[in-house]
C-alpha cells in the first residue's frame, strides 16, 4: 500500500517529496500506535488521502484563497480590485 502511494506521489510531486510524505505517514502511524496503544489500520490513513466529495467555498473564501496564491482579483463590471 505504501509503495503504491509513493509511486502515485512521485509522479505528481517528484521523488524527494514523495519520500518525505511517506516518511511522515509512517511516523504518524507509529506515533498513534505507541501513544494510544492501538493497532495499525491502513484504512484509517487511506481516508485522509482522498479529497472531500463536495467542495464548496463562499465568495470570500474563494477570493482569500486566490489572493494567497498570488492572483489579483478584478471586478468585471467596475474594473476595481477586490
PDB file of C-alpha atoms in Angstrom:
ATOM      1  CA  UNK A   1       0.000   0.000   0.000  1.00  0.00           C
ATOM      2  CA  UNK A   2       2.807   2.436   0.810  1.00  0.00           C
ATOM      3  CA  UNK A   3       4.647   1.560  -2.378  1.00  0.00           C
ATOM      4  CA  UNK A   4       1.595   2.428  -4.464  1.00  0.00           C
ATOM      5  CA  UNK A   5       1.146   5.699  -2.576  1.00  0.00           C
ATOM      6  CA  UNK A   6       4.829   6.513  -3.101  1.00  0.00           C
ATOM      7  CA  UNK A   7       4.633   5.852  -6.837  1.00  0.00           C
ATOM      8  CA  UNK A   8       1.487   7.965  -7.131  1.00  0.00           C
ATOM      9  CA  UNK A   9       3.106  10.860  -5.273  1.00  0.00           C
ATOM     10  CA  UNK A  10       6.355  10.503  -7.209  1.00  0.00           C
ATOM     11  CA  UNK A  11       4.507  11.085 -10.490  1.00  0.00           C
ATOM     12  CA  UNK A  12       2.851  14.261  -9.225  1.00  0.00           C
ATOM     13  CA  UNK A  13       5.401  15.779  -6.835  1.00  0.00           C
ATOM     14  CA  UNK A  14       8.775  14.175  -7.511  1.00  0.00           C
ATOM     15  CA  UNK A  15      10.795  11.526  -5.733  1.00  0.00           C
ATOM     16  CA  UNK A  16      12.180  13.556  -2.826  1.00  0.00           C
ATOM     17  CA  UNK A  17       8.815  14.989  -1.799  1.00  0.00           C
ATOM     18  CA  UNK A  18       7.233  11.543  -2.110  1.00  0.00           C
ATOM     19  CA  UNK A  19       9.841  10.074   0.257  1.00  0.00           C
ATOM     20  CA  UNK A  20       9.151  12.804   2.818  1.00  0.00           C
ATOM     21  CA  UNK A  21       5.377  12.297   2.524  1.00  0.00           C
ATOM     22  CA  UNK A  22       5.688   8.541   3.062  1.00  0.00           C
ATOM     23  CA  UNK A  23       8.081   9.049   5.985  1.00  0.00           C
ATOM     24  CA  UNK A  24       5.624  11.435   7.603  1.00  0.00           C
ATOM     25  CA  UNK A  25       2.789   8.985   7.047  1.00  0.00           C
ATOM     26  CA  UNK A  26       4.813   6.233   8.731  1.00  0.00           C
ATOM     27  CA  UNK A  27       5.831   8.445  11.648  1.00  0.00           C
ATOM     28  CA  UNK A  28       2.223   9.484  12.214  1.00  0.00           C
ATOM     29  CA  UNK A  29       1.129   5.854  12.238  1.00  0.00           C
ATOM     30  CA  UNK A  30       3.952   4.889  14.615  1.00  0.00           C
ATOM     31  CA  UNK A  31       3.124   7.769  16.962  1.00  0.00           C
ATOM     32  CA  UNK A  32      -0.534   6.707  17.138  1.00  0.00           C
ATOM     33  CA  UNK A  33       0.423   3.083  17.705  1.00  0.00           C
ATOM     34  CA  UNK A  34       2.794   3.917  20.558  1.00  0.00           C
ATOM     35  CA  UNK A  35       0.958   6.791  22.229  1.00  0.00           C
ATOM     36  CA  UNK A  36      -2.569   5.419  22.045  1.00  0.00           C
ATOM     37  CA  UNK A  37      -1.652   1.743  22.218  1.00  0.00           C
ATOM     38  CA  UNK A  38      -3.739   0.965  19.152  1.00  0.00           C
ATOM     39  CA  UNK A  39      -3.294  -1.475  16.305  1.00  0.00           C
ATOM     40  CA  UNK A  40      -2.260  -0.223  12.849  1.00  0.00           C
ATOM     41  CA  UNK A  41      -5.187   0.041  10.480  1.00  0.00           C
ATOM     42  CA  UNK A  42      -4.426   1.098   6.907  1.00  0.00           C
ATOM     43  CA  UNK A  43      -7.987   2.214   6.222  1.00  0.00           C
ATOM     44  CA  UNK A  44      -7.713   4.968   8.850  1.00  0.00           C
ATOM     45  CA  UNK A  45      -4.904   6.553   6.875  1.00  0.00           C
ATOM     46  CA  UNK A  46      -6.472   5.961   3.457  1.00  0.00           C
ATOM     47  CA  UNK A  47      -9.469   8.104   4.392  1.00  0.00           C
ATOM     48  CA  UNK A  48      -7.346  11.231   4.665  1.00  0.00           C
ATOM     49  CA  UNK A  49      -5.779  10.722   1.222  1.00  0.00           C
ATOM     50  CA  UNK A  50      -8.964  11.449  -0.679  1.00  0.00           C
ATOM     51  CA  UNK A  51     -10.300  14.982  -1.102  1.00  0.00           C
ATOM     52  CA  UNK A  52     -13.814  15.662   0.173  1.00  0.00           C
ATOM     53  CA  UNK A  53     -16.602  14.715  -2.243  1.00  0.00           C
ATOM     54  CA  UNK A  54     -18.274  18.132  -2.218  1.00  0.00           C
ATOM     55  CA  UNK A  55     -16.002  21.142  -2.262  1.00  0.00           C
ATOM     56  CA  UNK A  56     -17.842  24.374  -1.663  1.00  0.00           C
ATOM     57  CA  UNK A  57     -16.403  27.792  -0.897  1.00  0.00           C
ATOM     58  CA  UNK A  58     -18.053  31.082  -0.153  1.00  0.00           C
ATOM     59  CA  UNK A  59     -17.111  34.023  -2.342  1.00  0.00           C
ATOM     60  CA  UNK A  60     -14.968  35.447   0.467  1.00  0.00           C
ATOM     61  CA  UNK A  61     -13.145  32.131   0.961  1.00  0.00           C
ATOM     62  CA  UNK A  62     -12.524  31.810  -2.783  1.00  0.00           C
ATOM     63  CA  UNK A  63     -11.132  35.350  -3.031  1.00  0.00           C
ATOM     64  CA  UNK A  64      -8.914  34.803   0.020  1.00  0.00           C
ATOM     65  CA  UNK A  65      -7.647  31.523  -1.436  1.00  0.00           C
ATOM     66  CA  UNK A  66      -6.852  33.088  -4.817  1.00  0.00           C
ATOM     67  CA  UNK A  67      -5.081  36.048  -3.184  1.00  0.00           C
ATOM     68  CA  UNK A  68      -2.941  33.638  -1.156  1.00  0.00           C
ATOM     69  CA  UNK A  69      -1.896  32.021  -4.447  1.00  0.00           C
ATOM     70  CA  UNK A  70      -0.841  35.386  -5.897  1.00  0.00           C
ATOM     71  CA  UNK A  71      -3.865  36.191  -8.066  1.00  0.00           C
ATOM     72  CA  UNK A  72      -5.153  39.734  -8.497  1.00  0.00           C
ATOM     73  CA  UNK A  73      -8.967  39.777  -8.356  1.00  0.00           C
ATOM     74  CA  UNK A  74     -10.759  42.330 -10.567  1.00  0.00           C
ATOM     75  CA  UNK A  75     -14.474  43.123 -10.620  1.00  0.00           C
ATOM     76  CA  UNK A  76     -15.589  42.763 -14.277  1.00  0.00           C
ATOM     77  CA  UNK A  77     -18.238  45.458 -14.099  1.00  0.00           C
ATOM     78  CA  UNK A  78     -16.403  48.214 -12.267  1.00  0.00           C
ATOM     79  CA  UNK A  79     -12.829  47.167 -13.056  1.00  0.00           C
ATOM     80  CA  UNK A  80     -11.753  47.716  -9.466  1.00  0.00           C
ATOM     81  CA  UNK A  81      -9.543  45.389  -7.470  1.00  0.00           C
ATOM     82  CA  UNK A  82     -11.421  43.367  -4.856  1.00  0.00           C
TER      83      UNK A  82
END
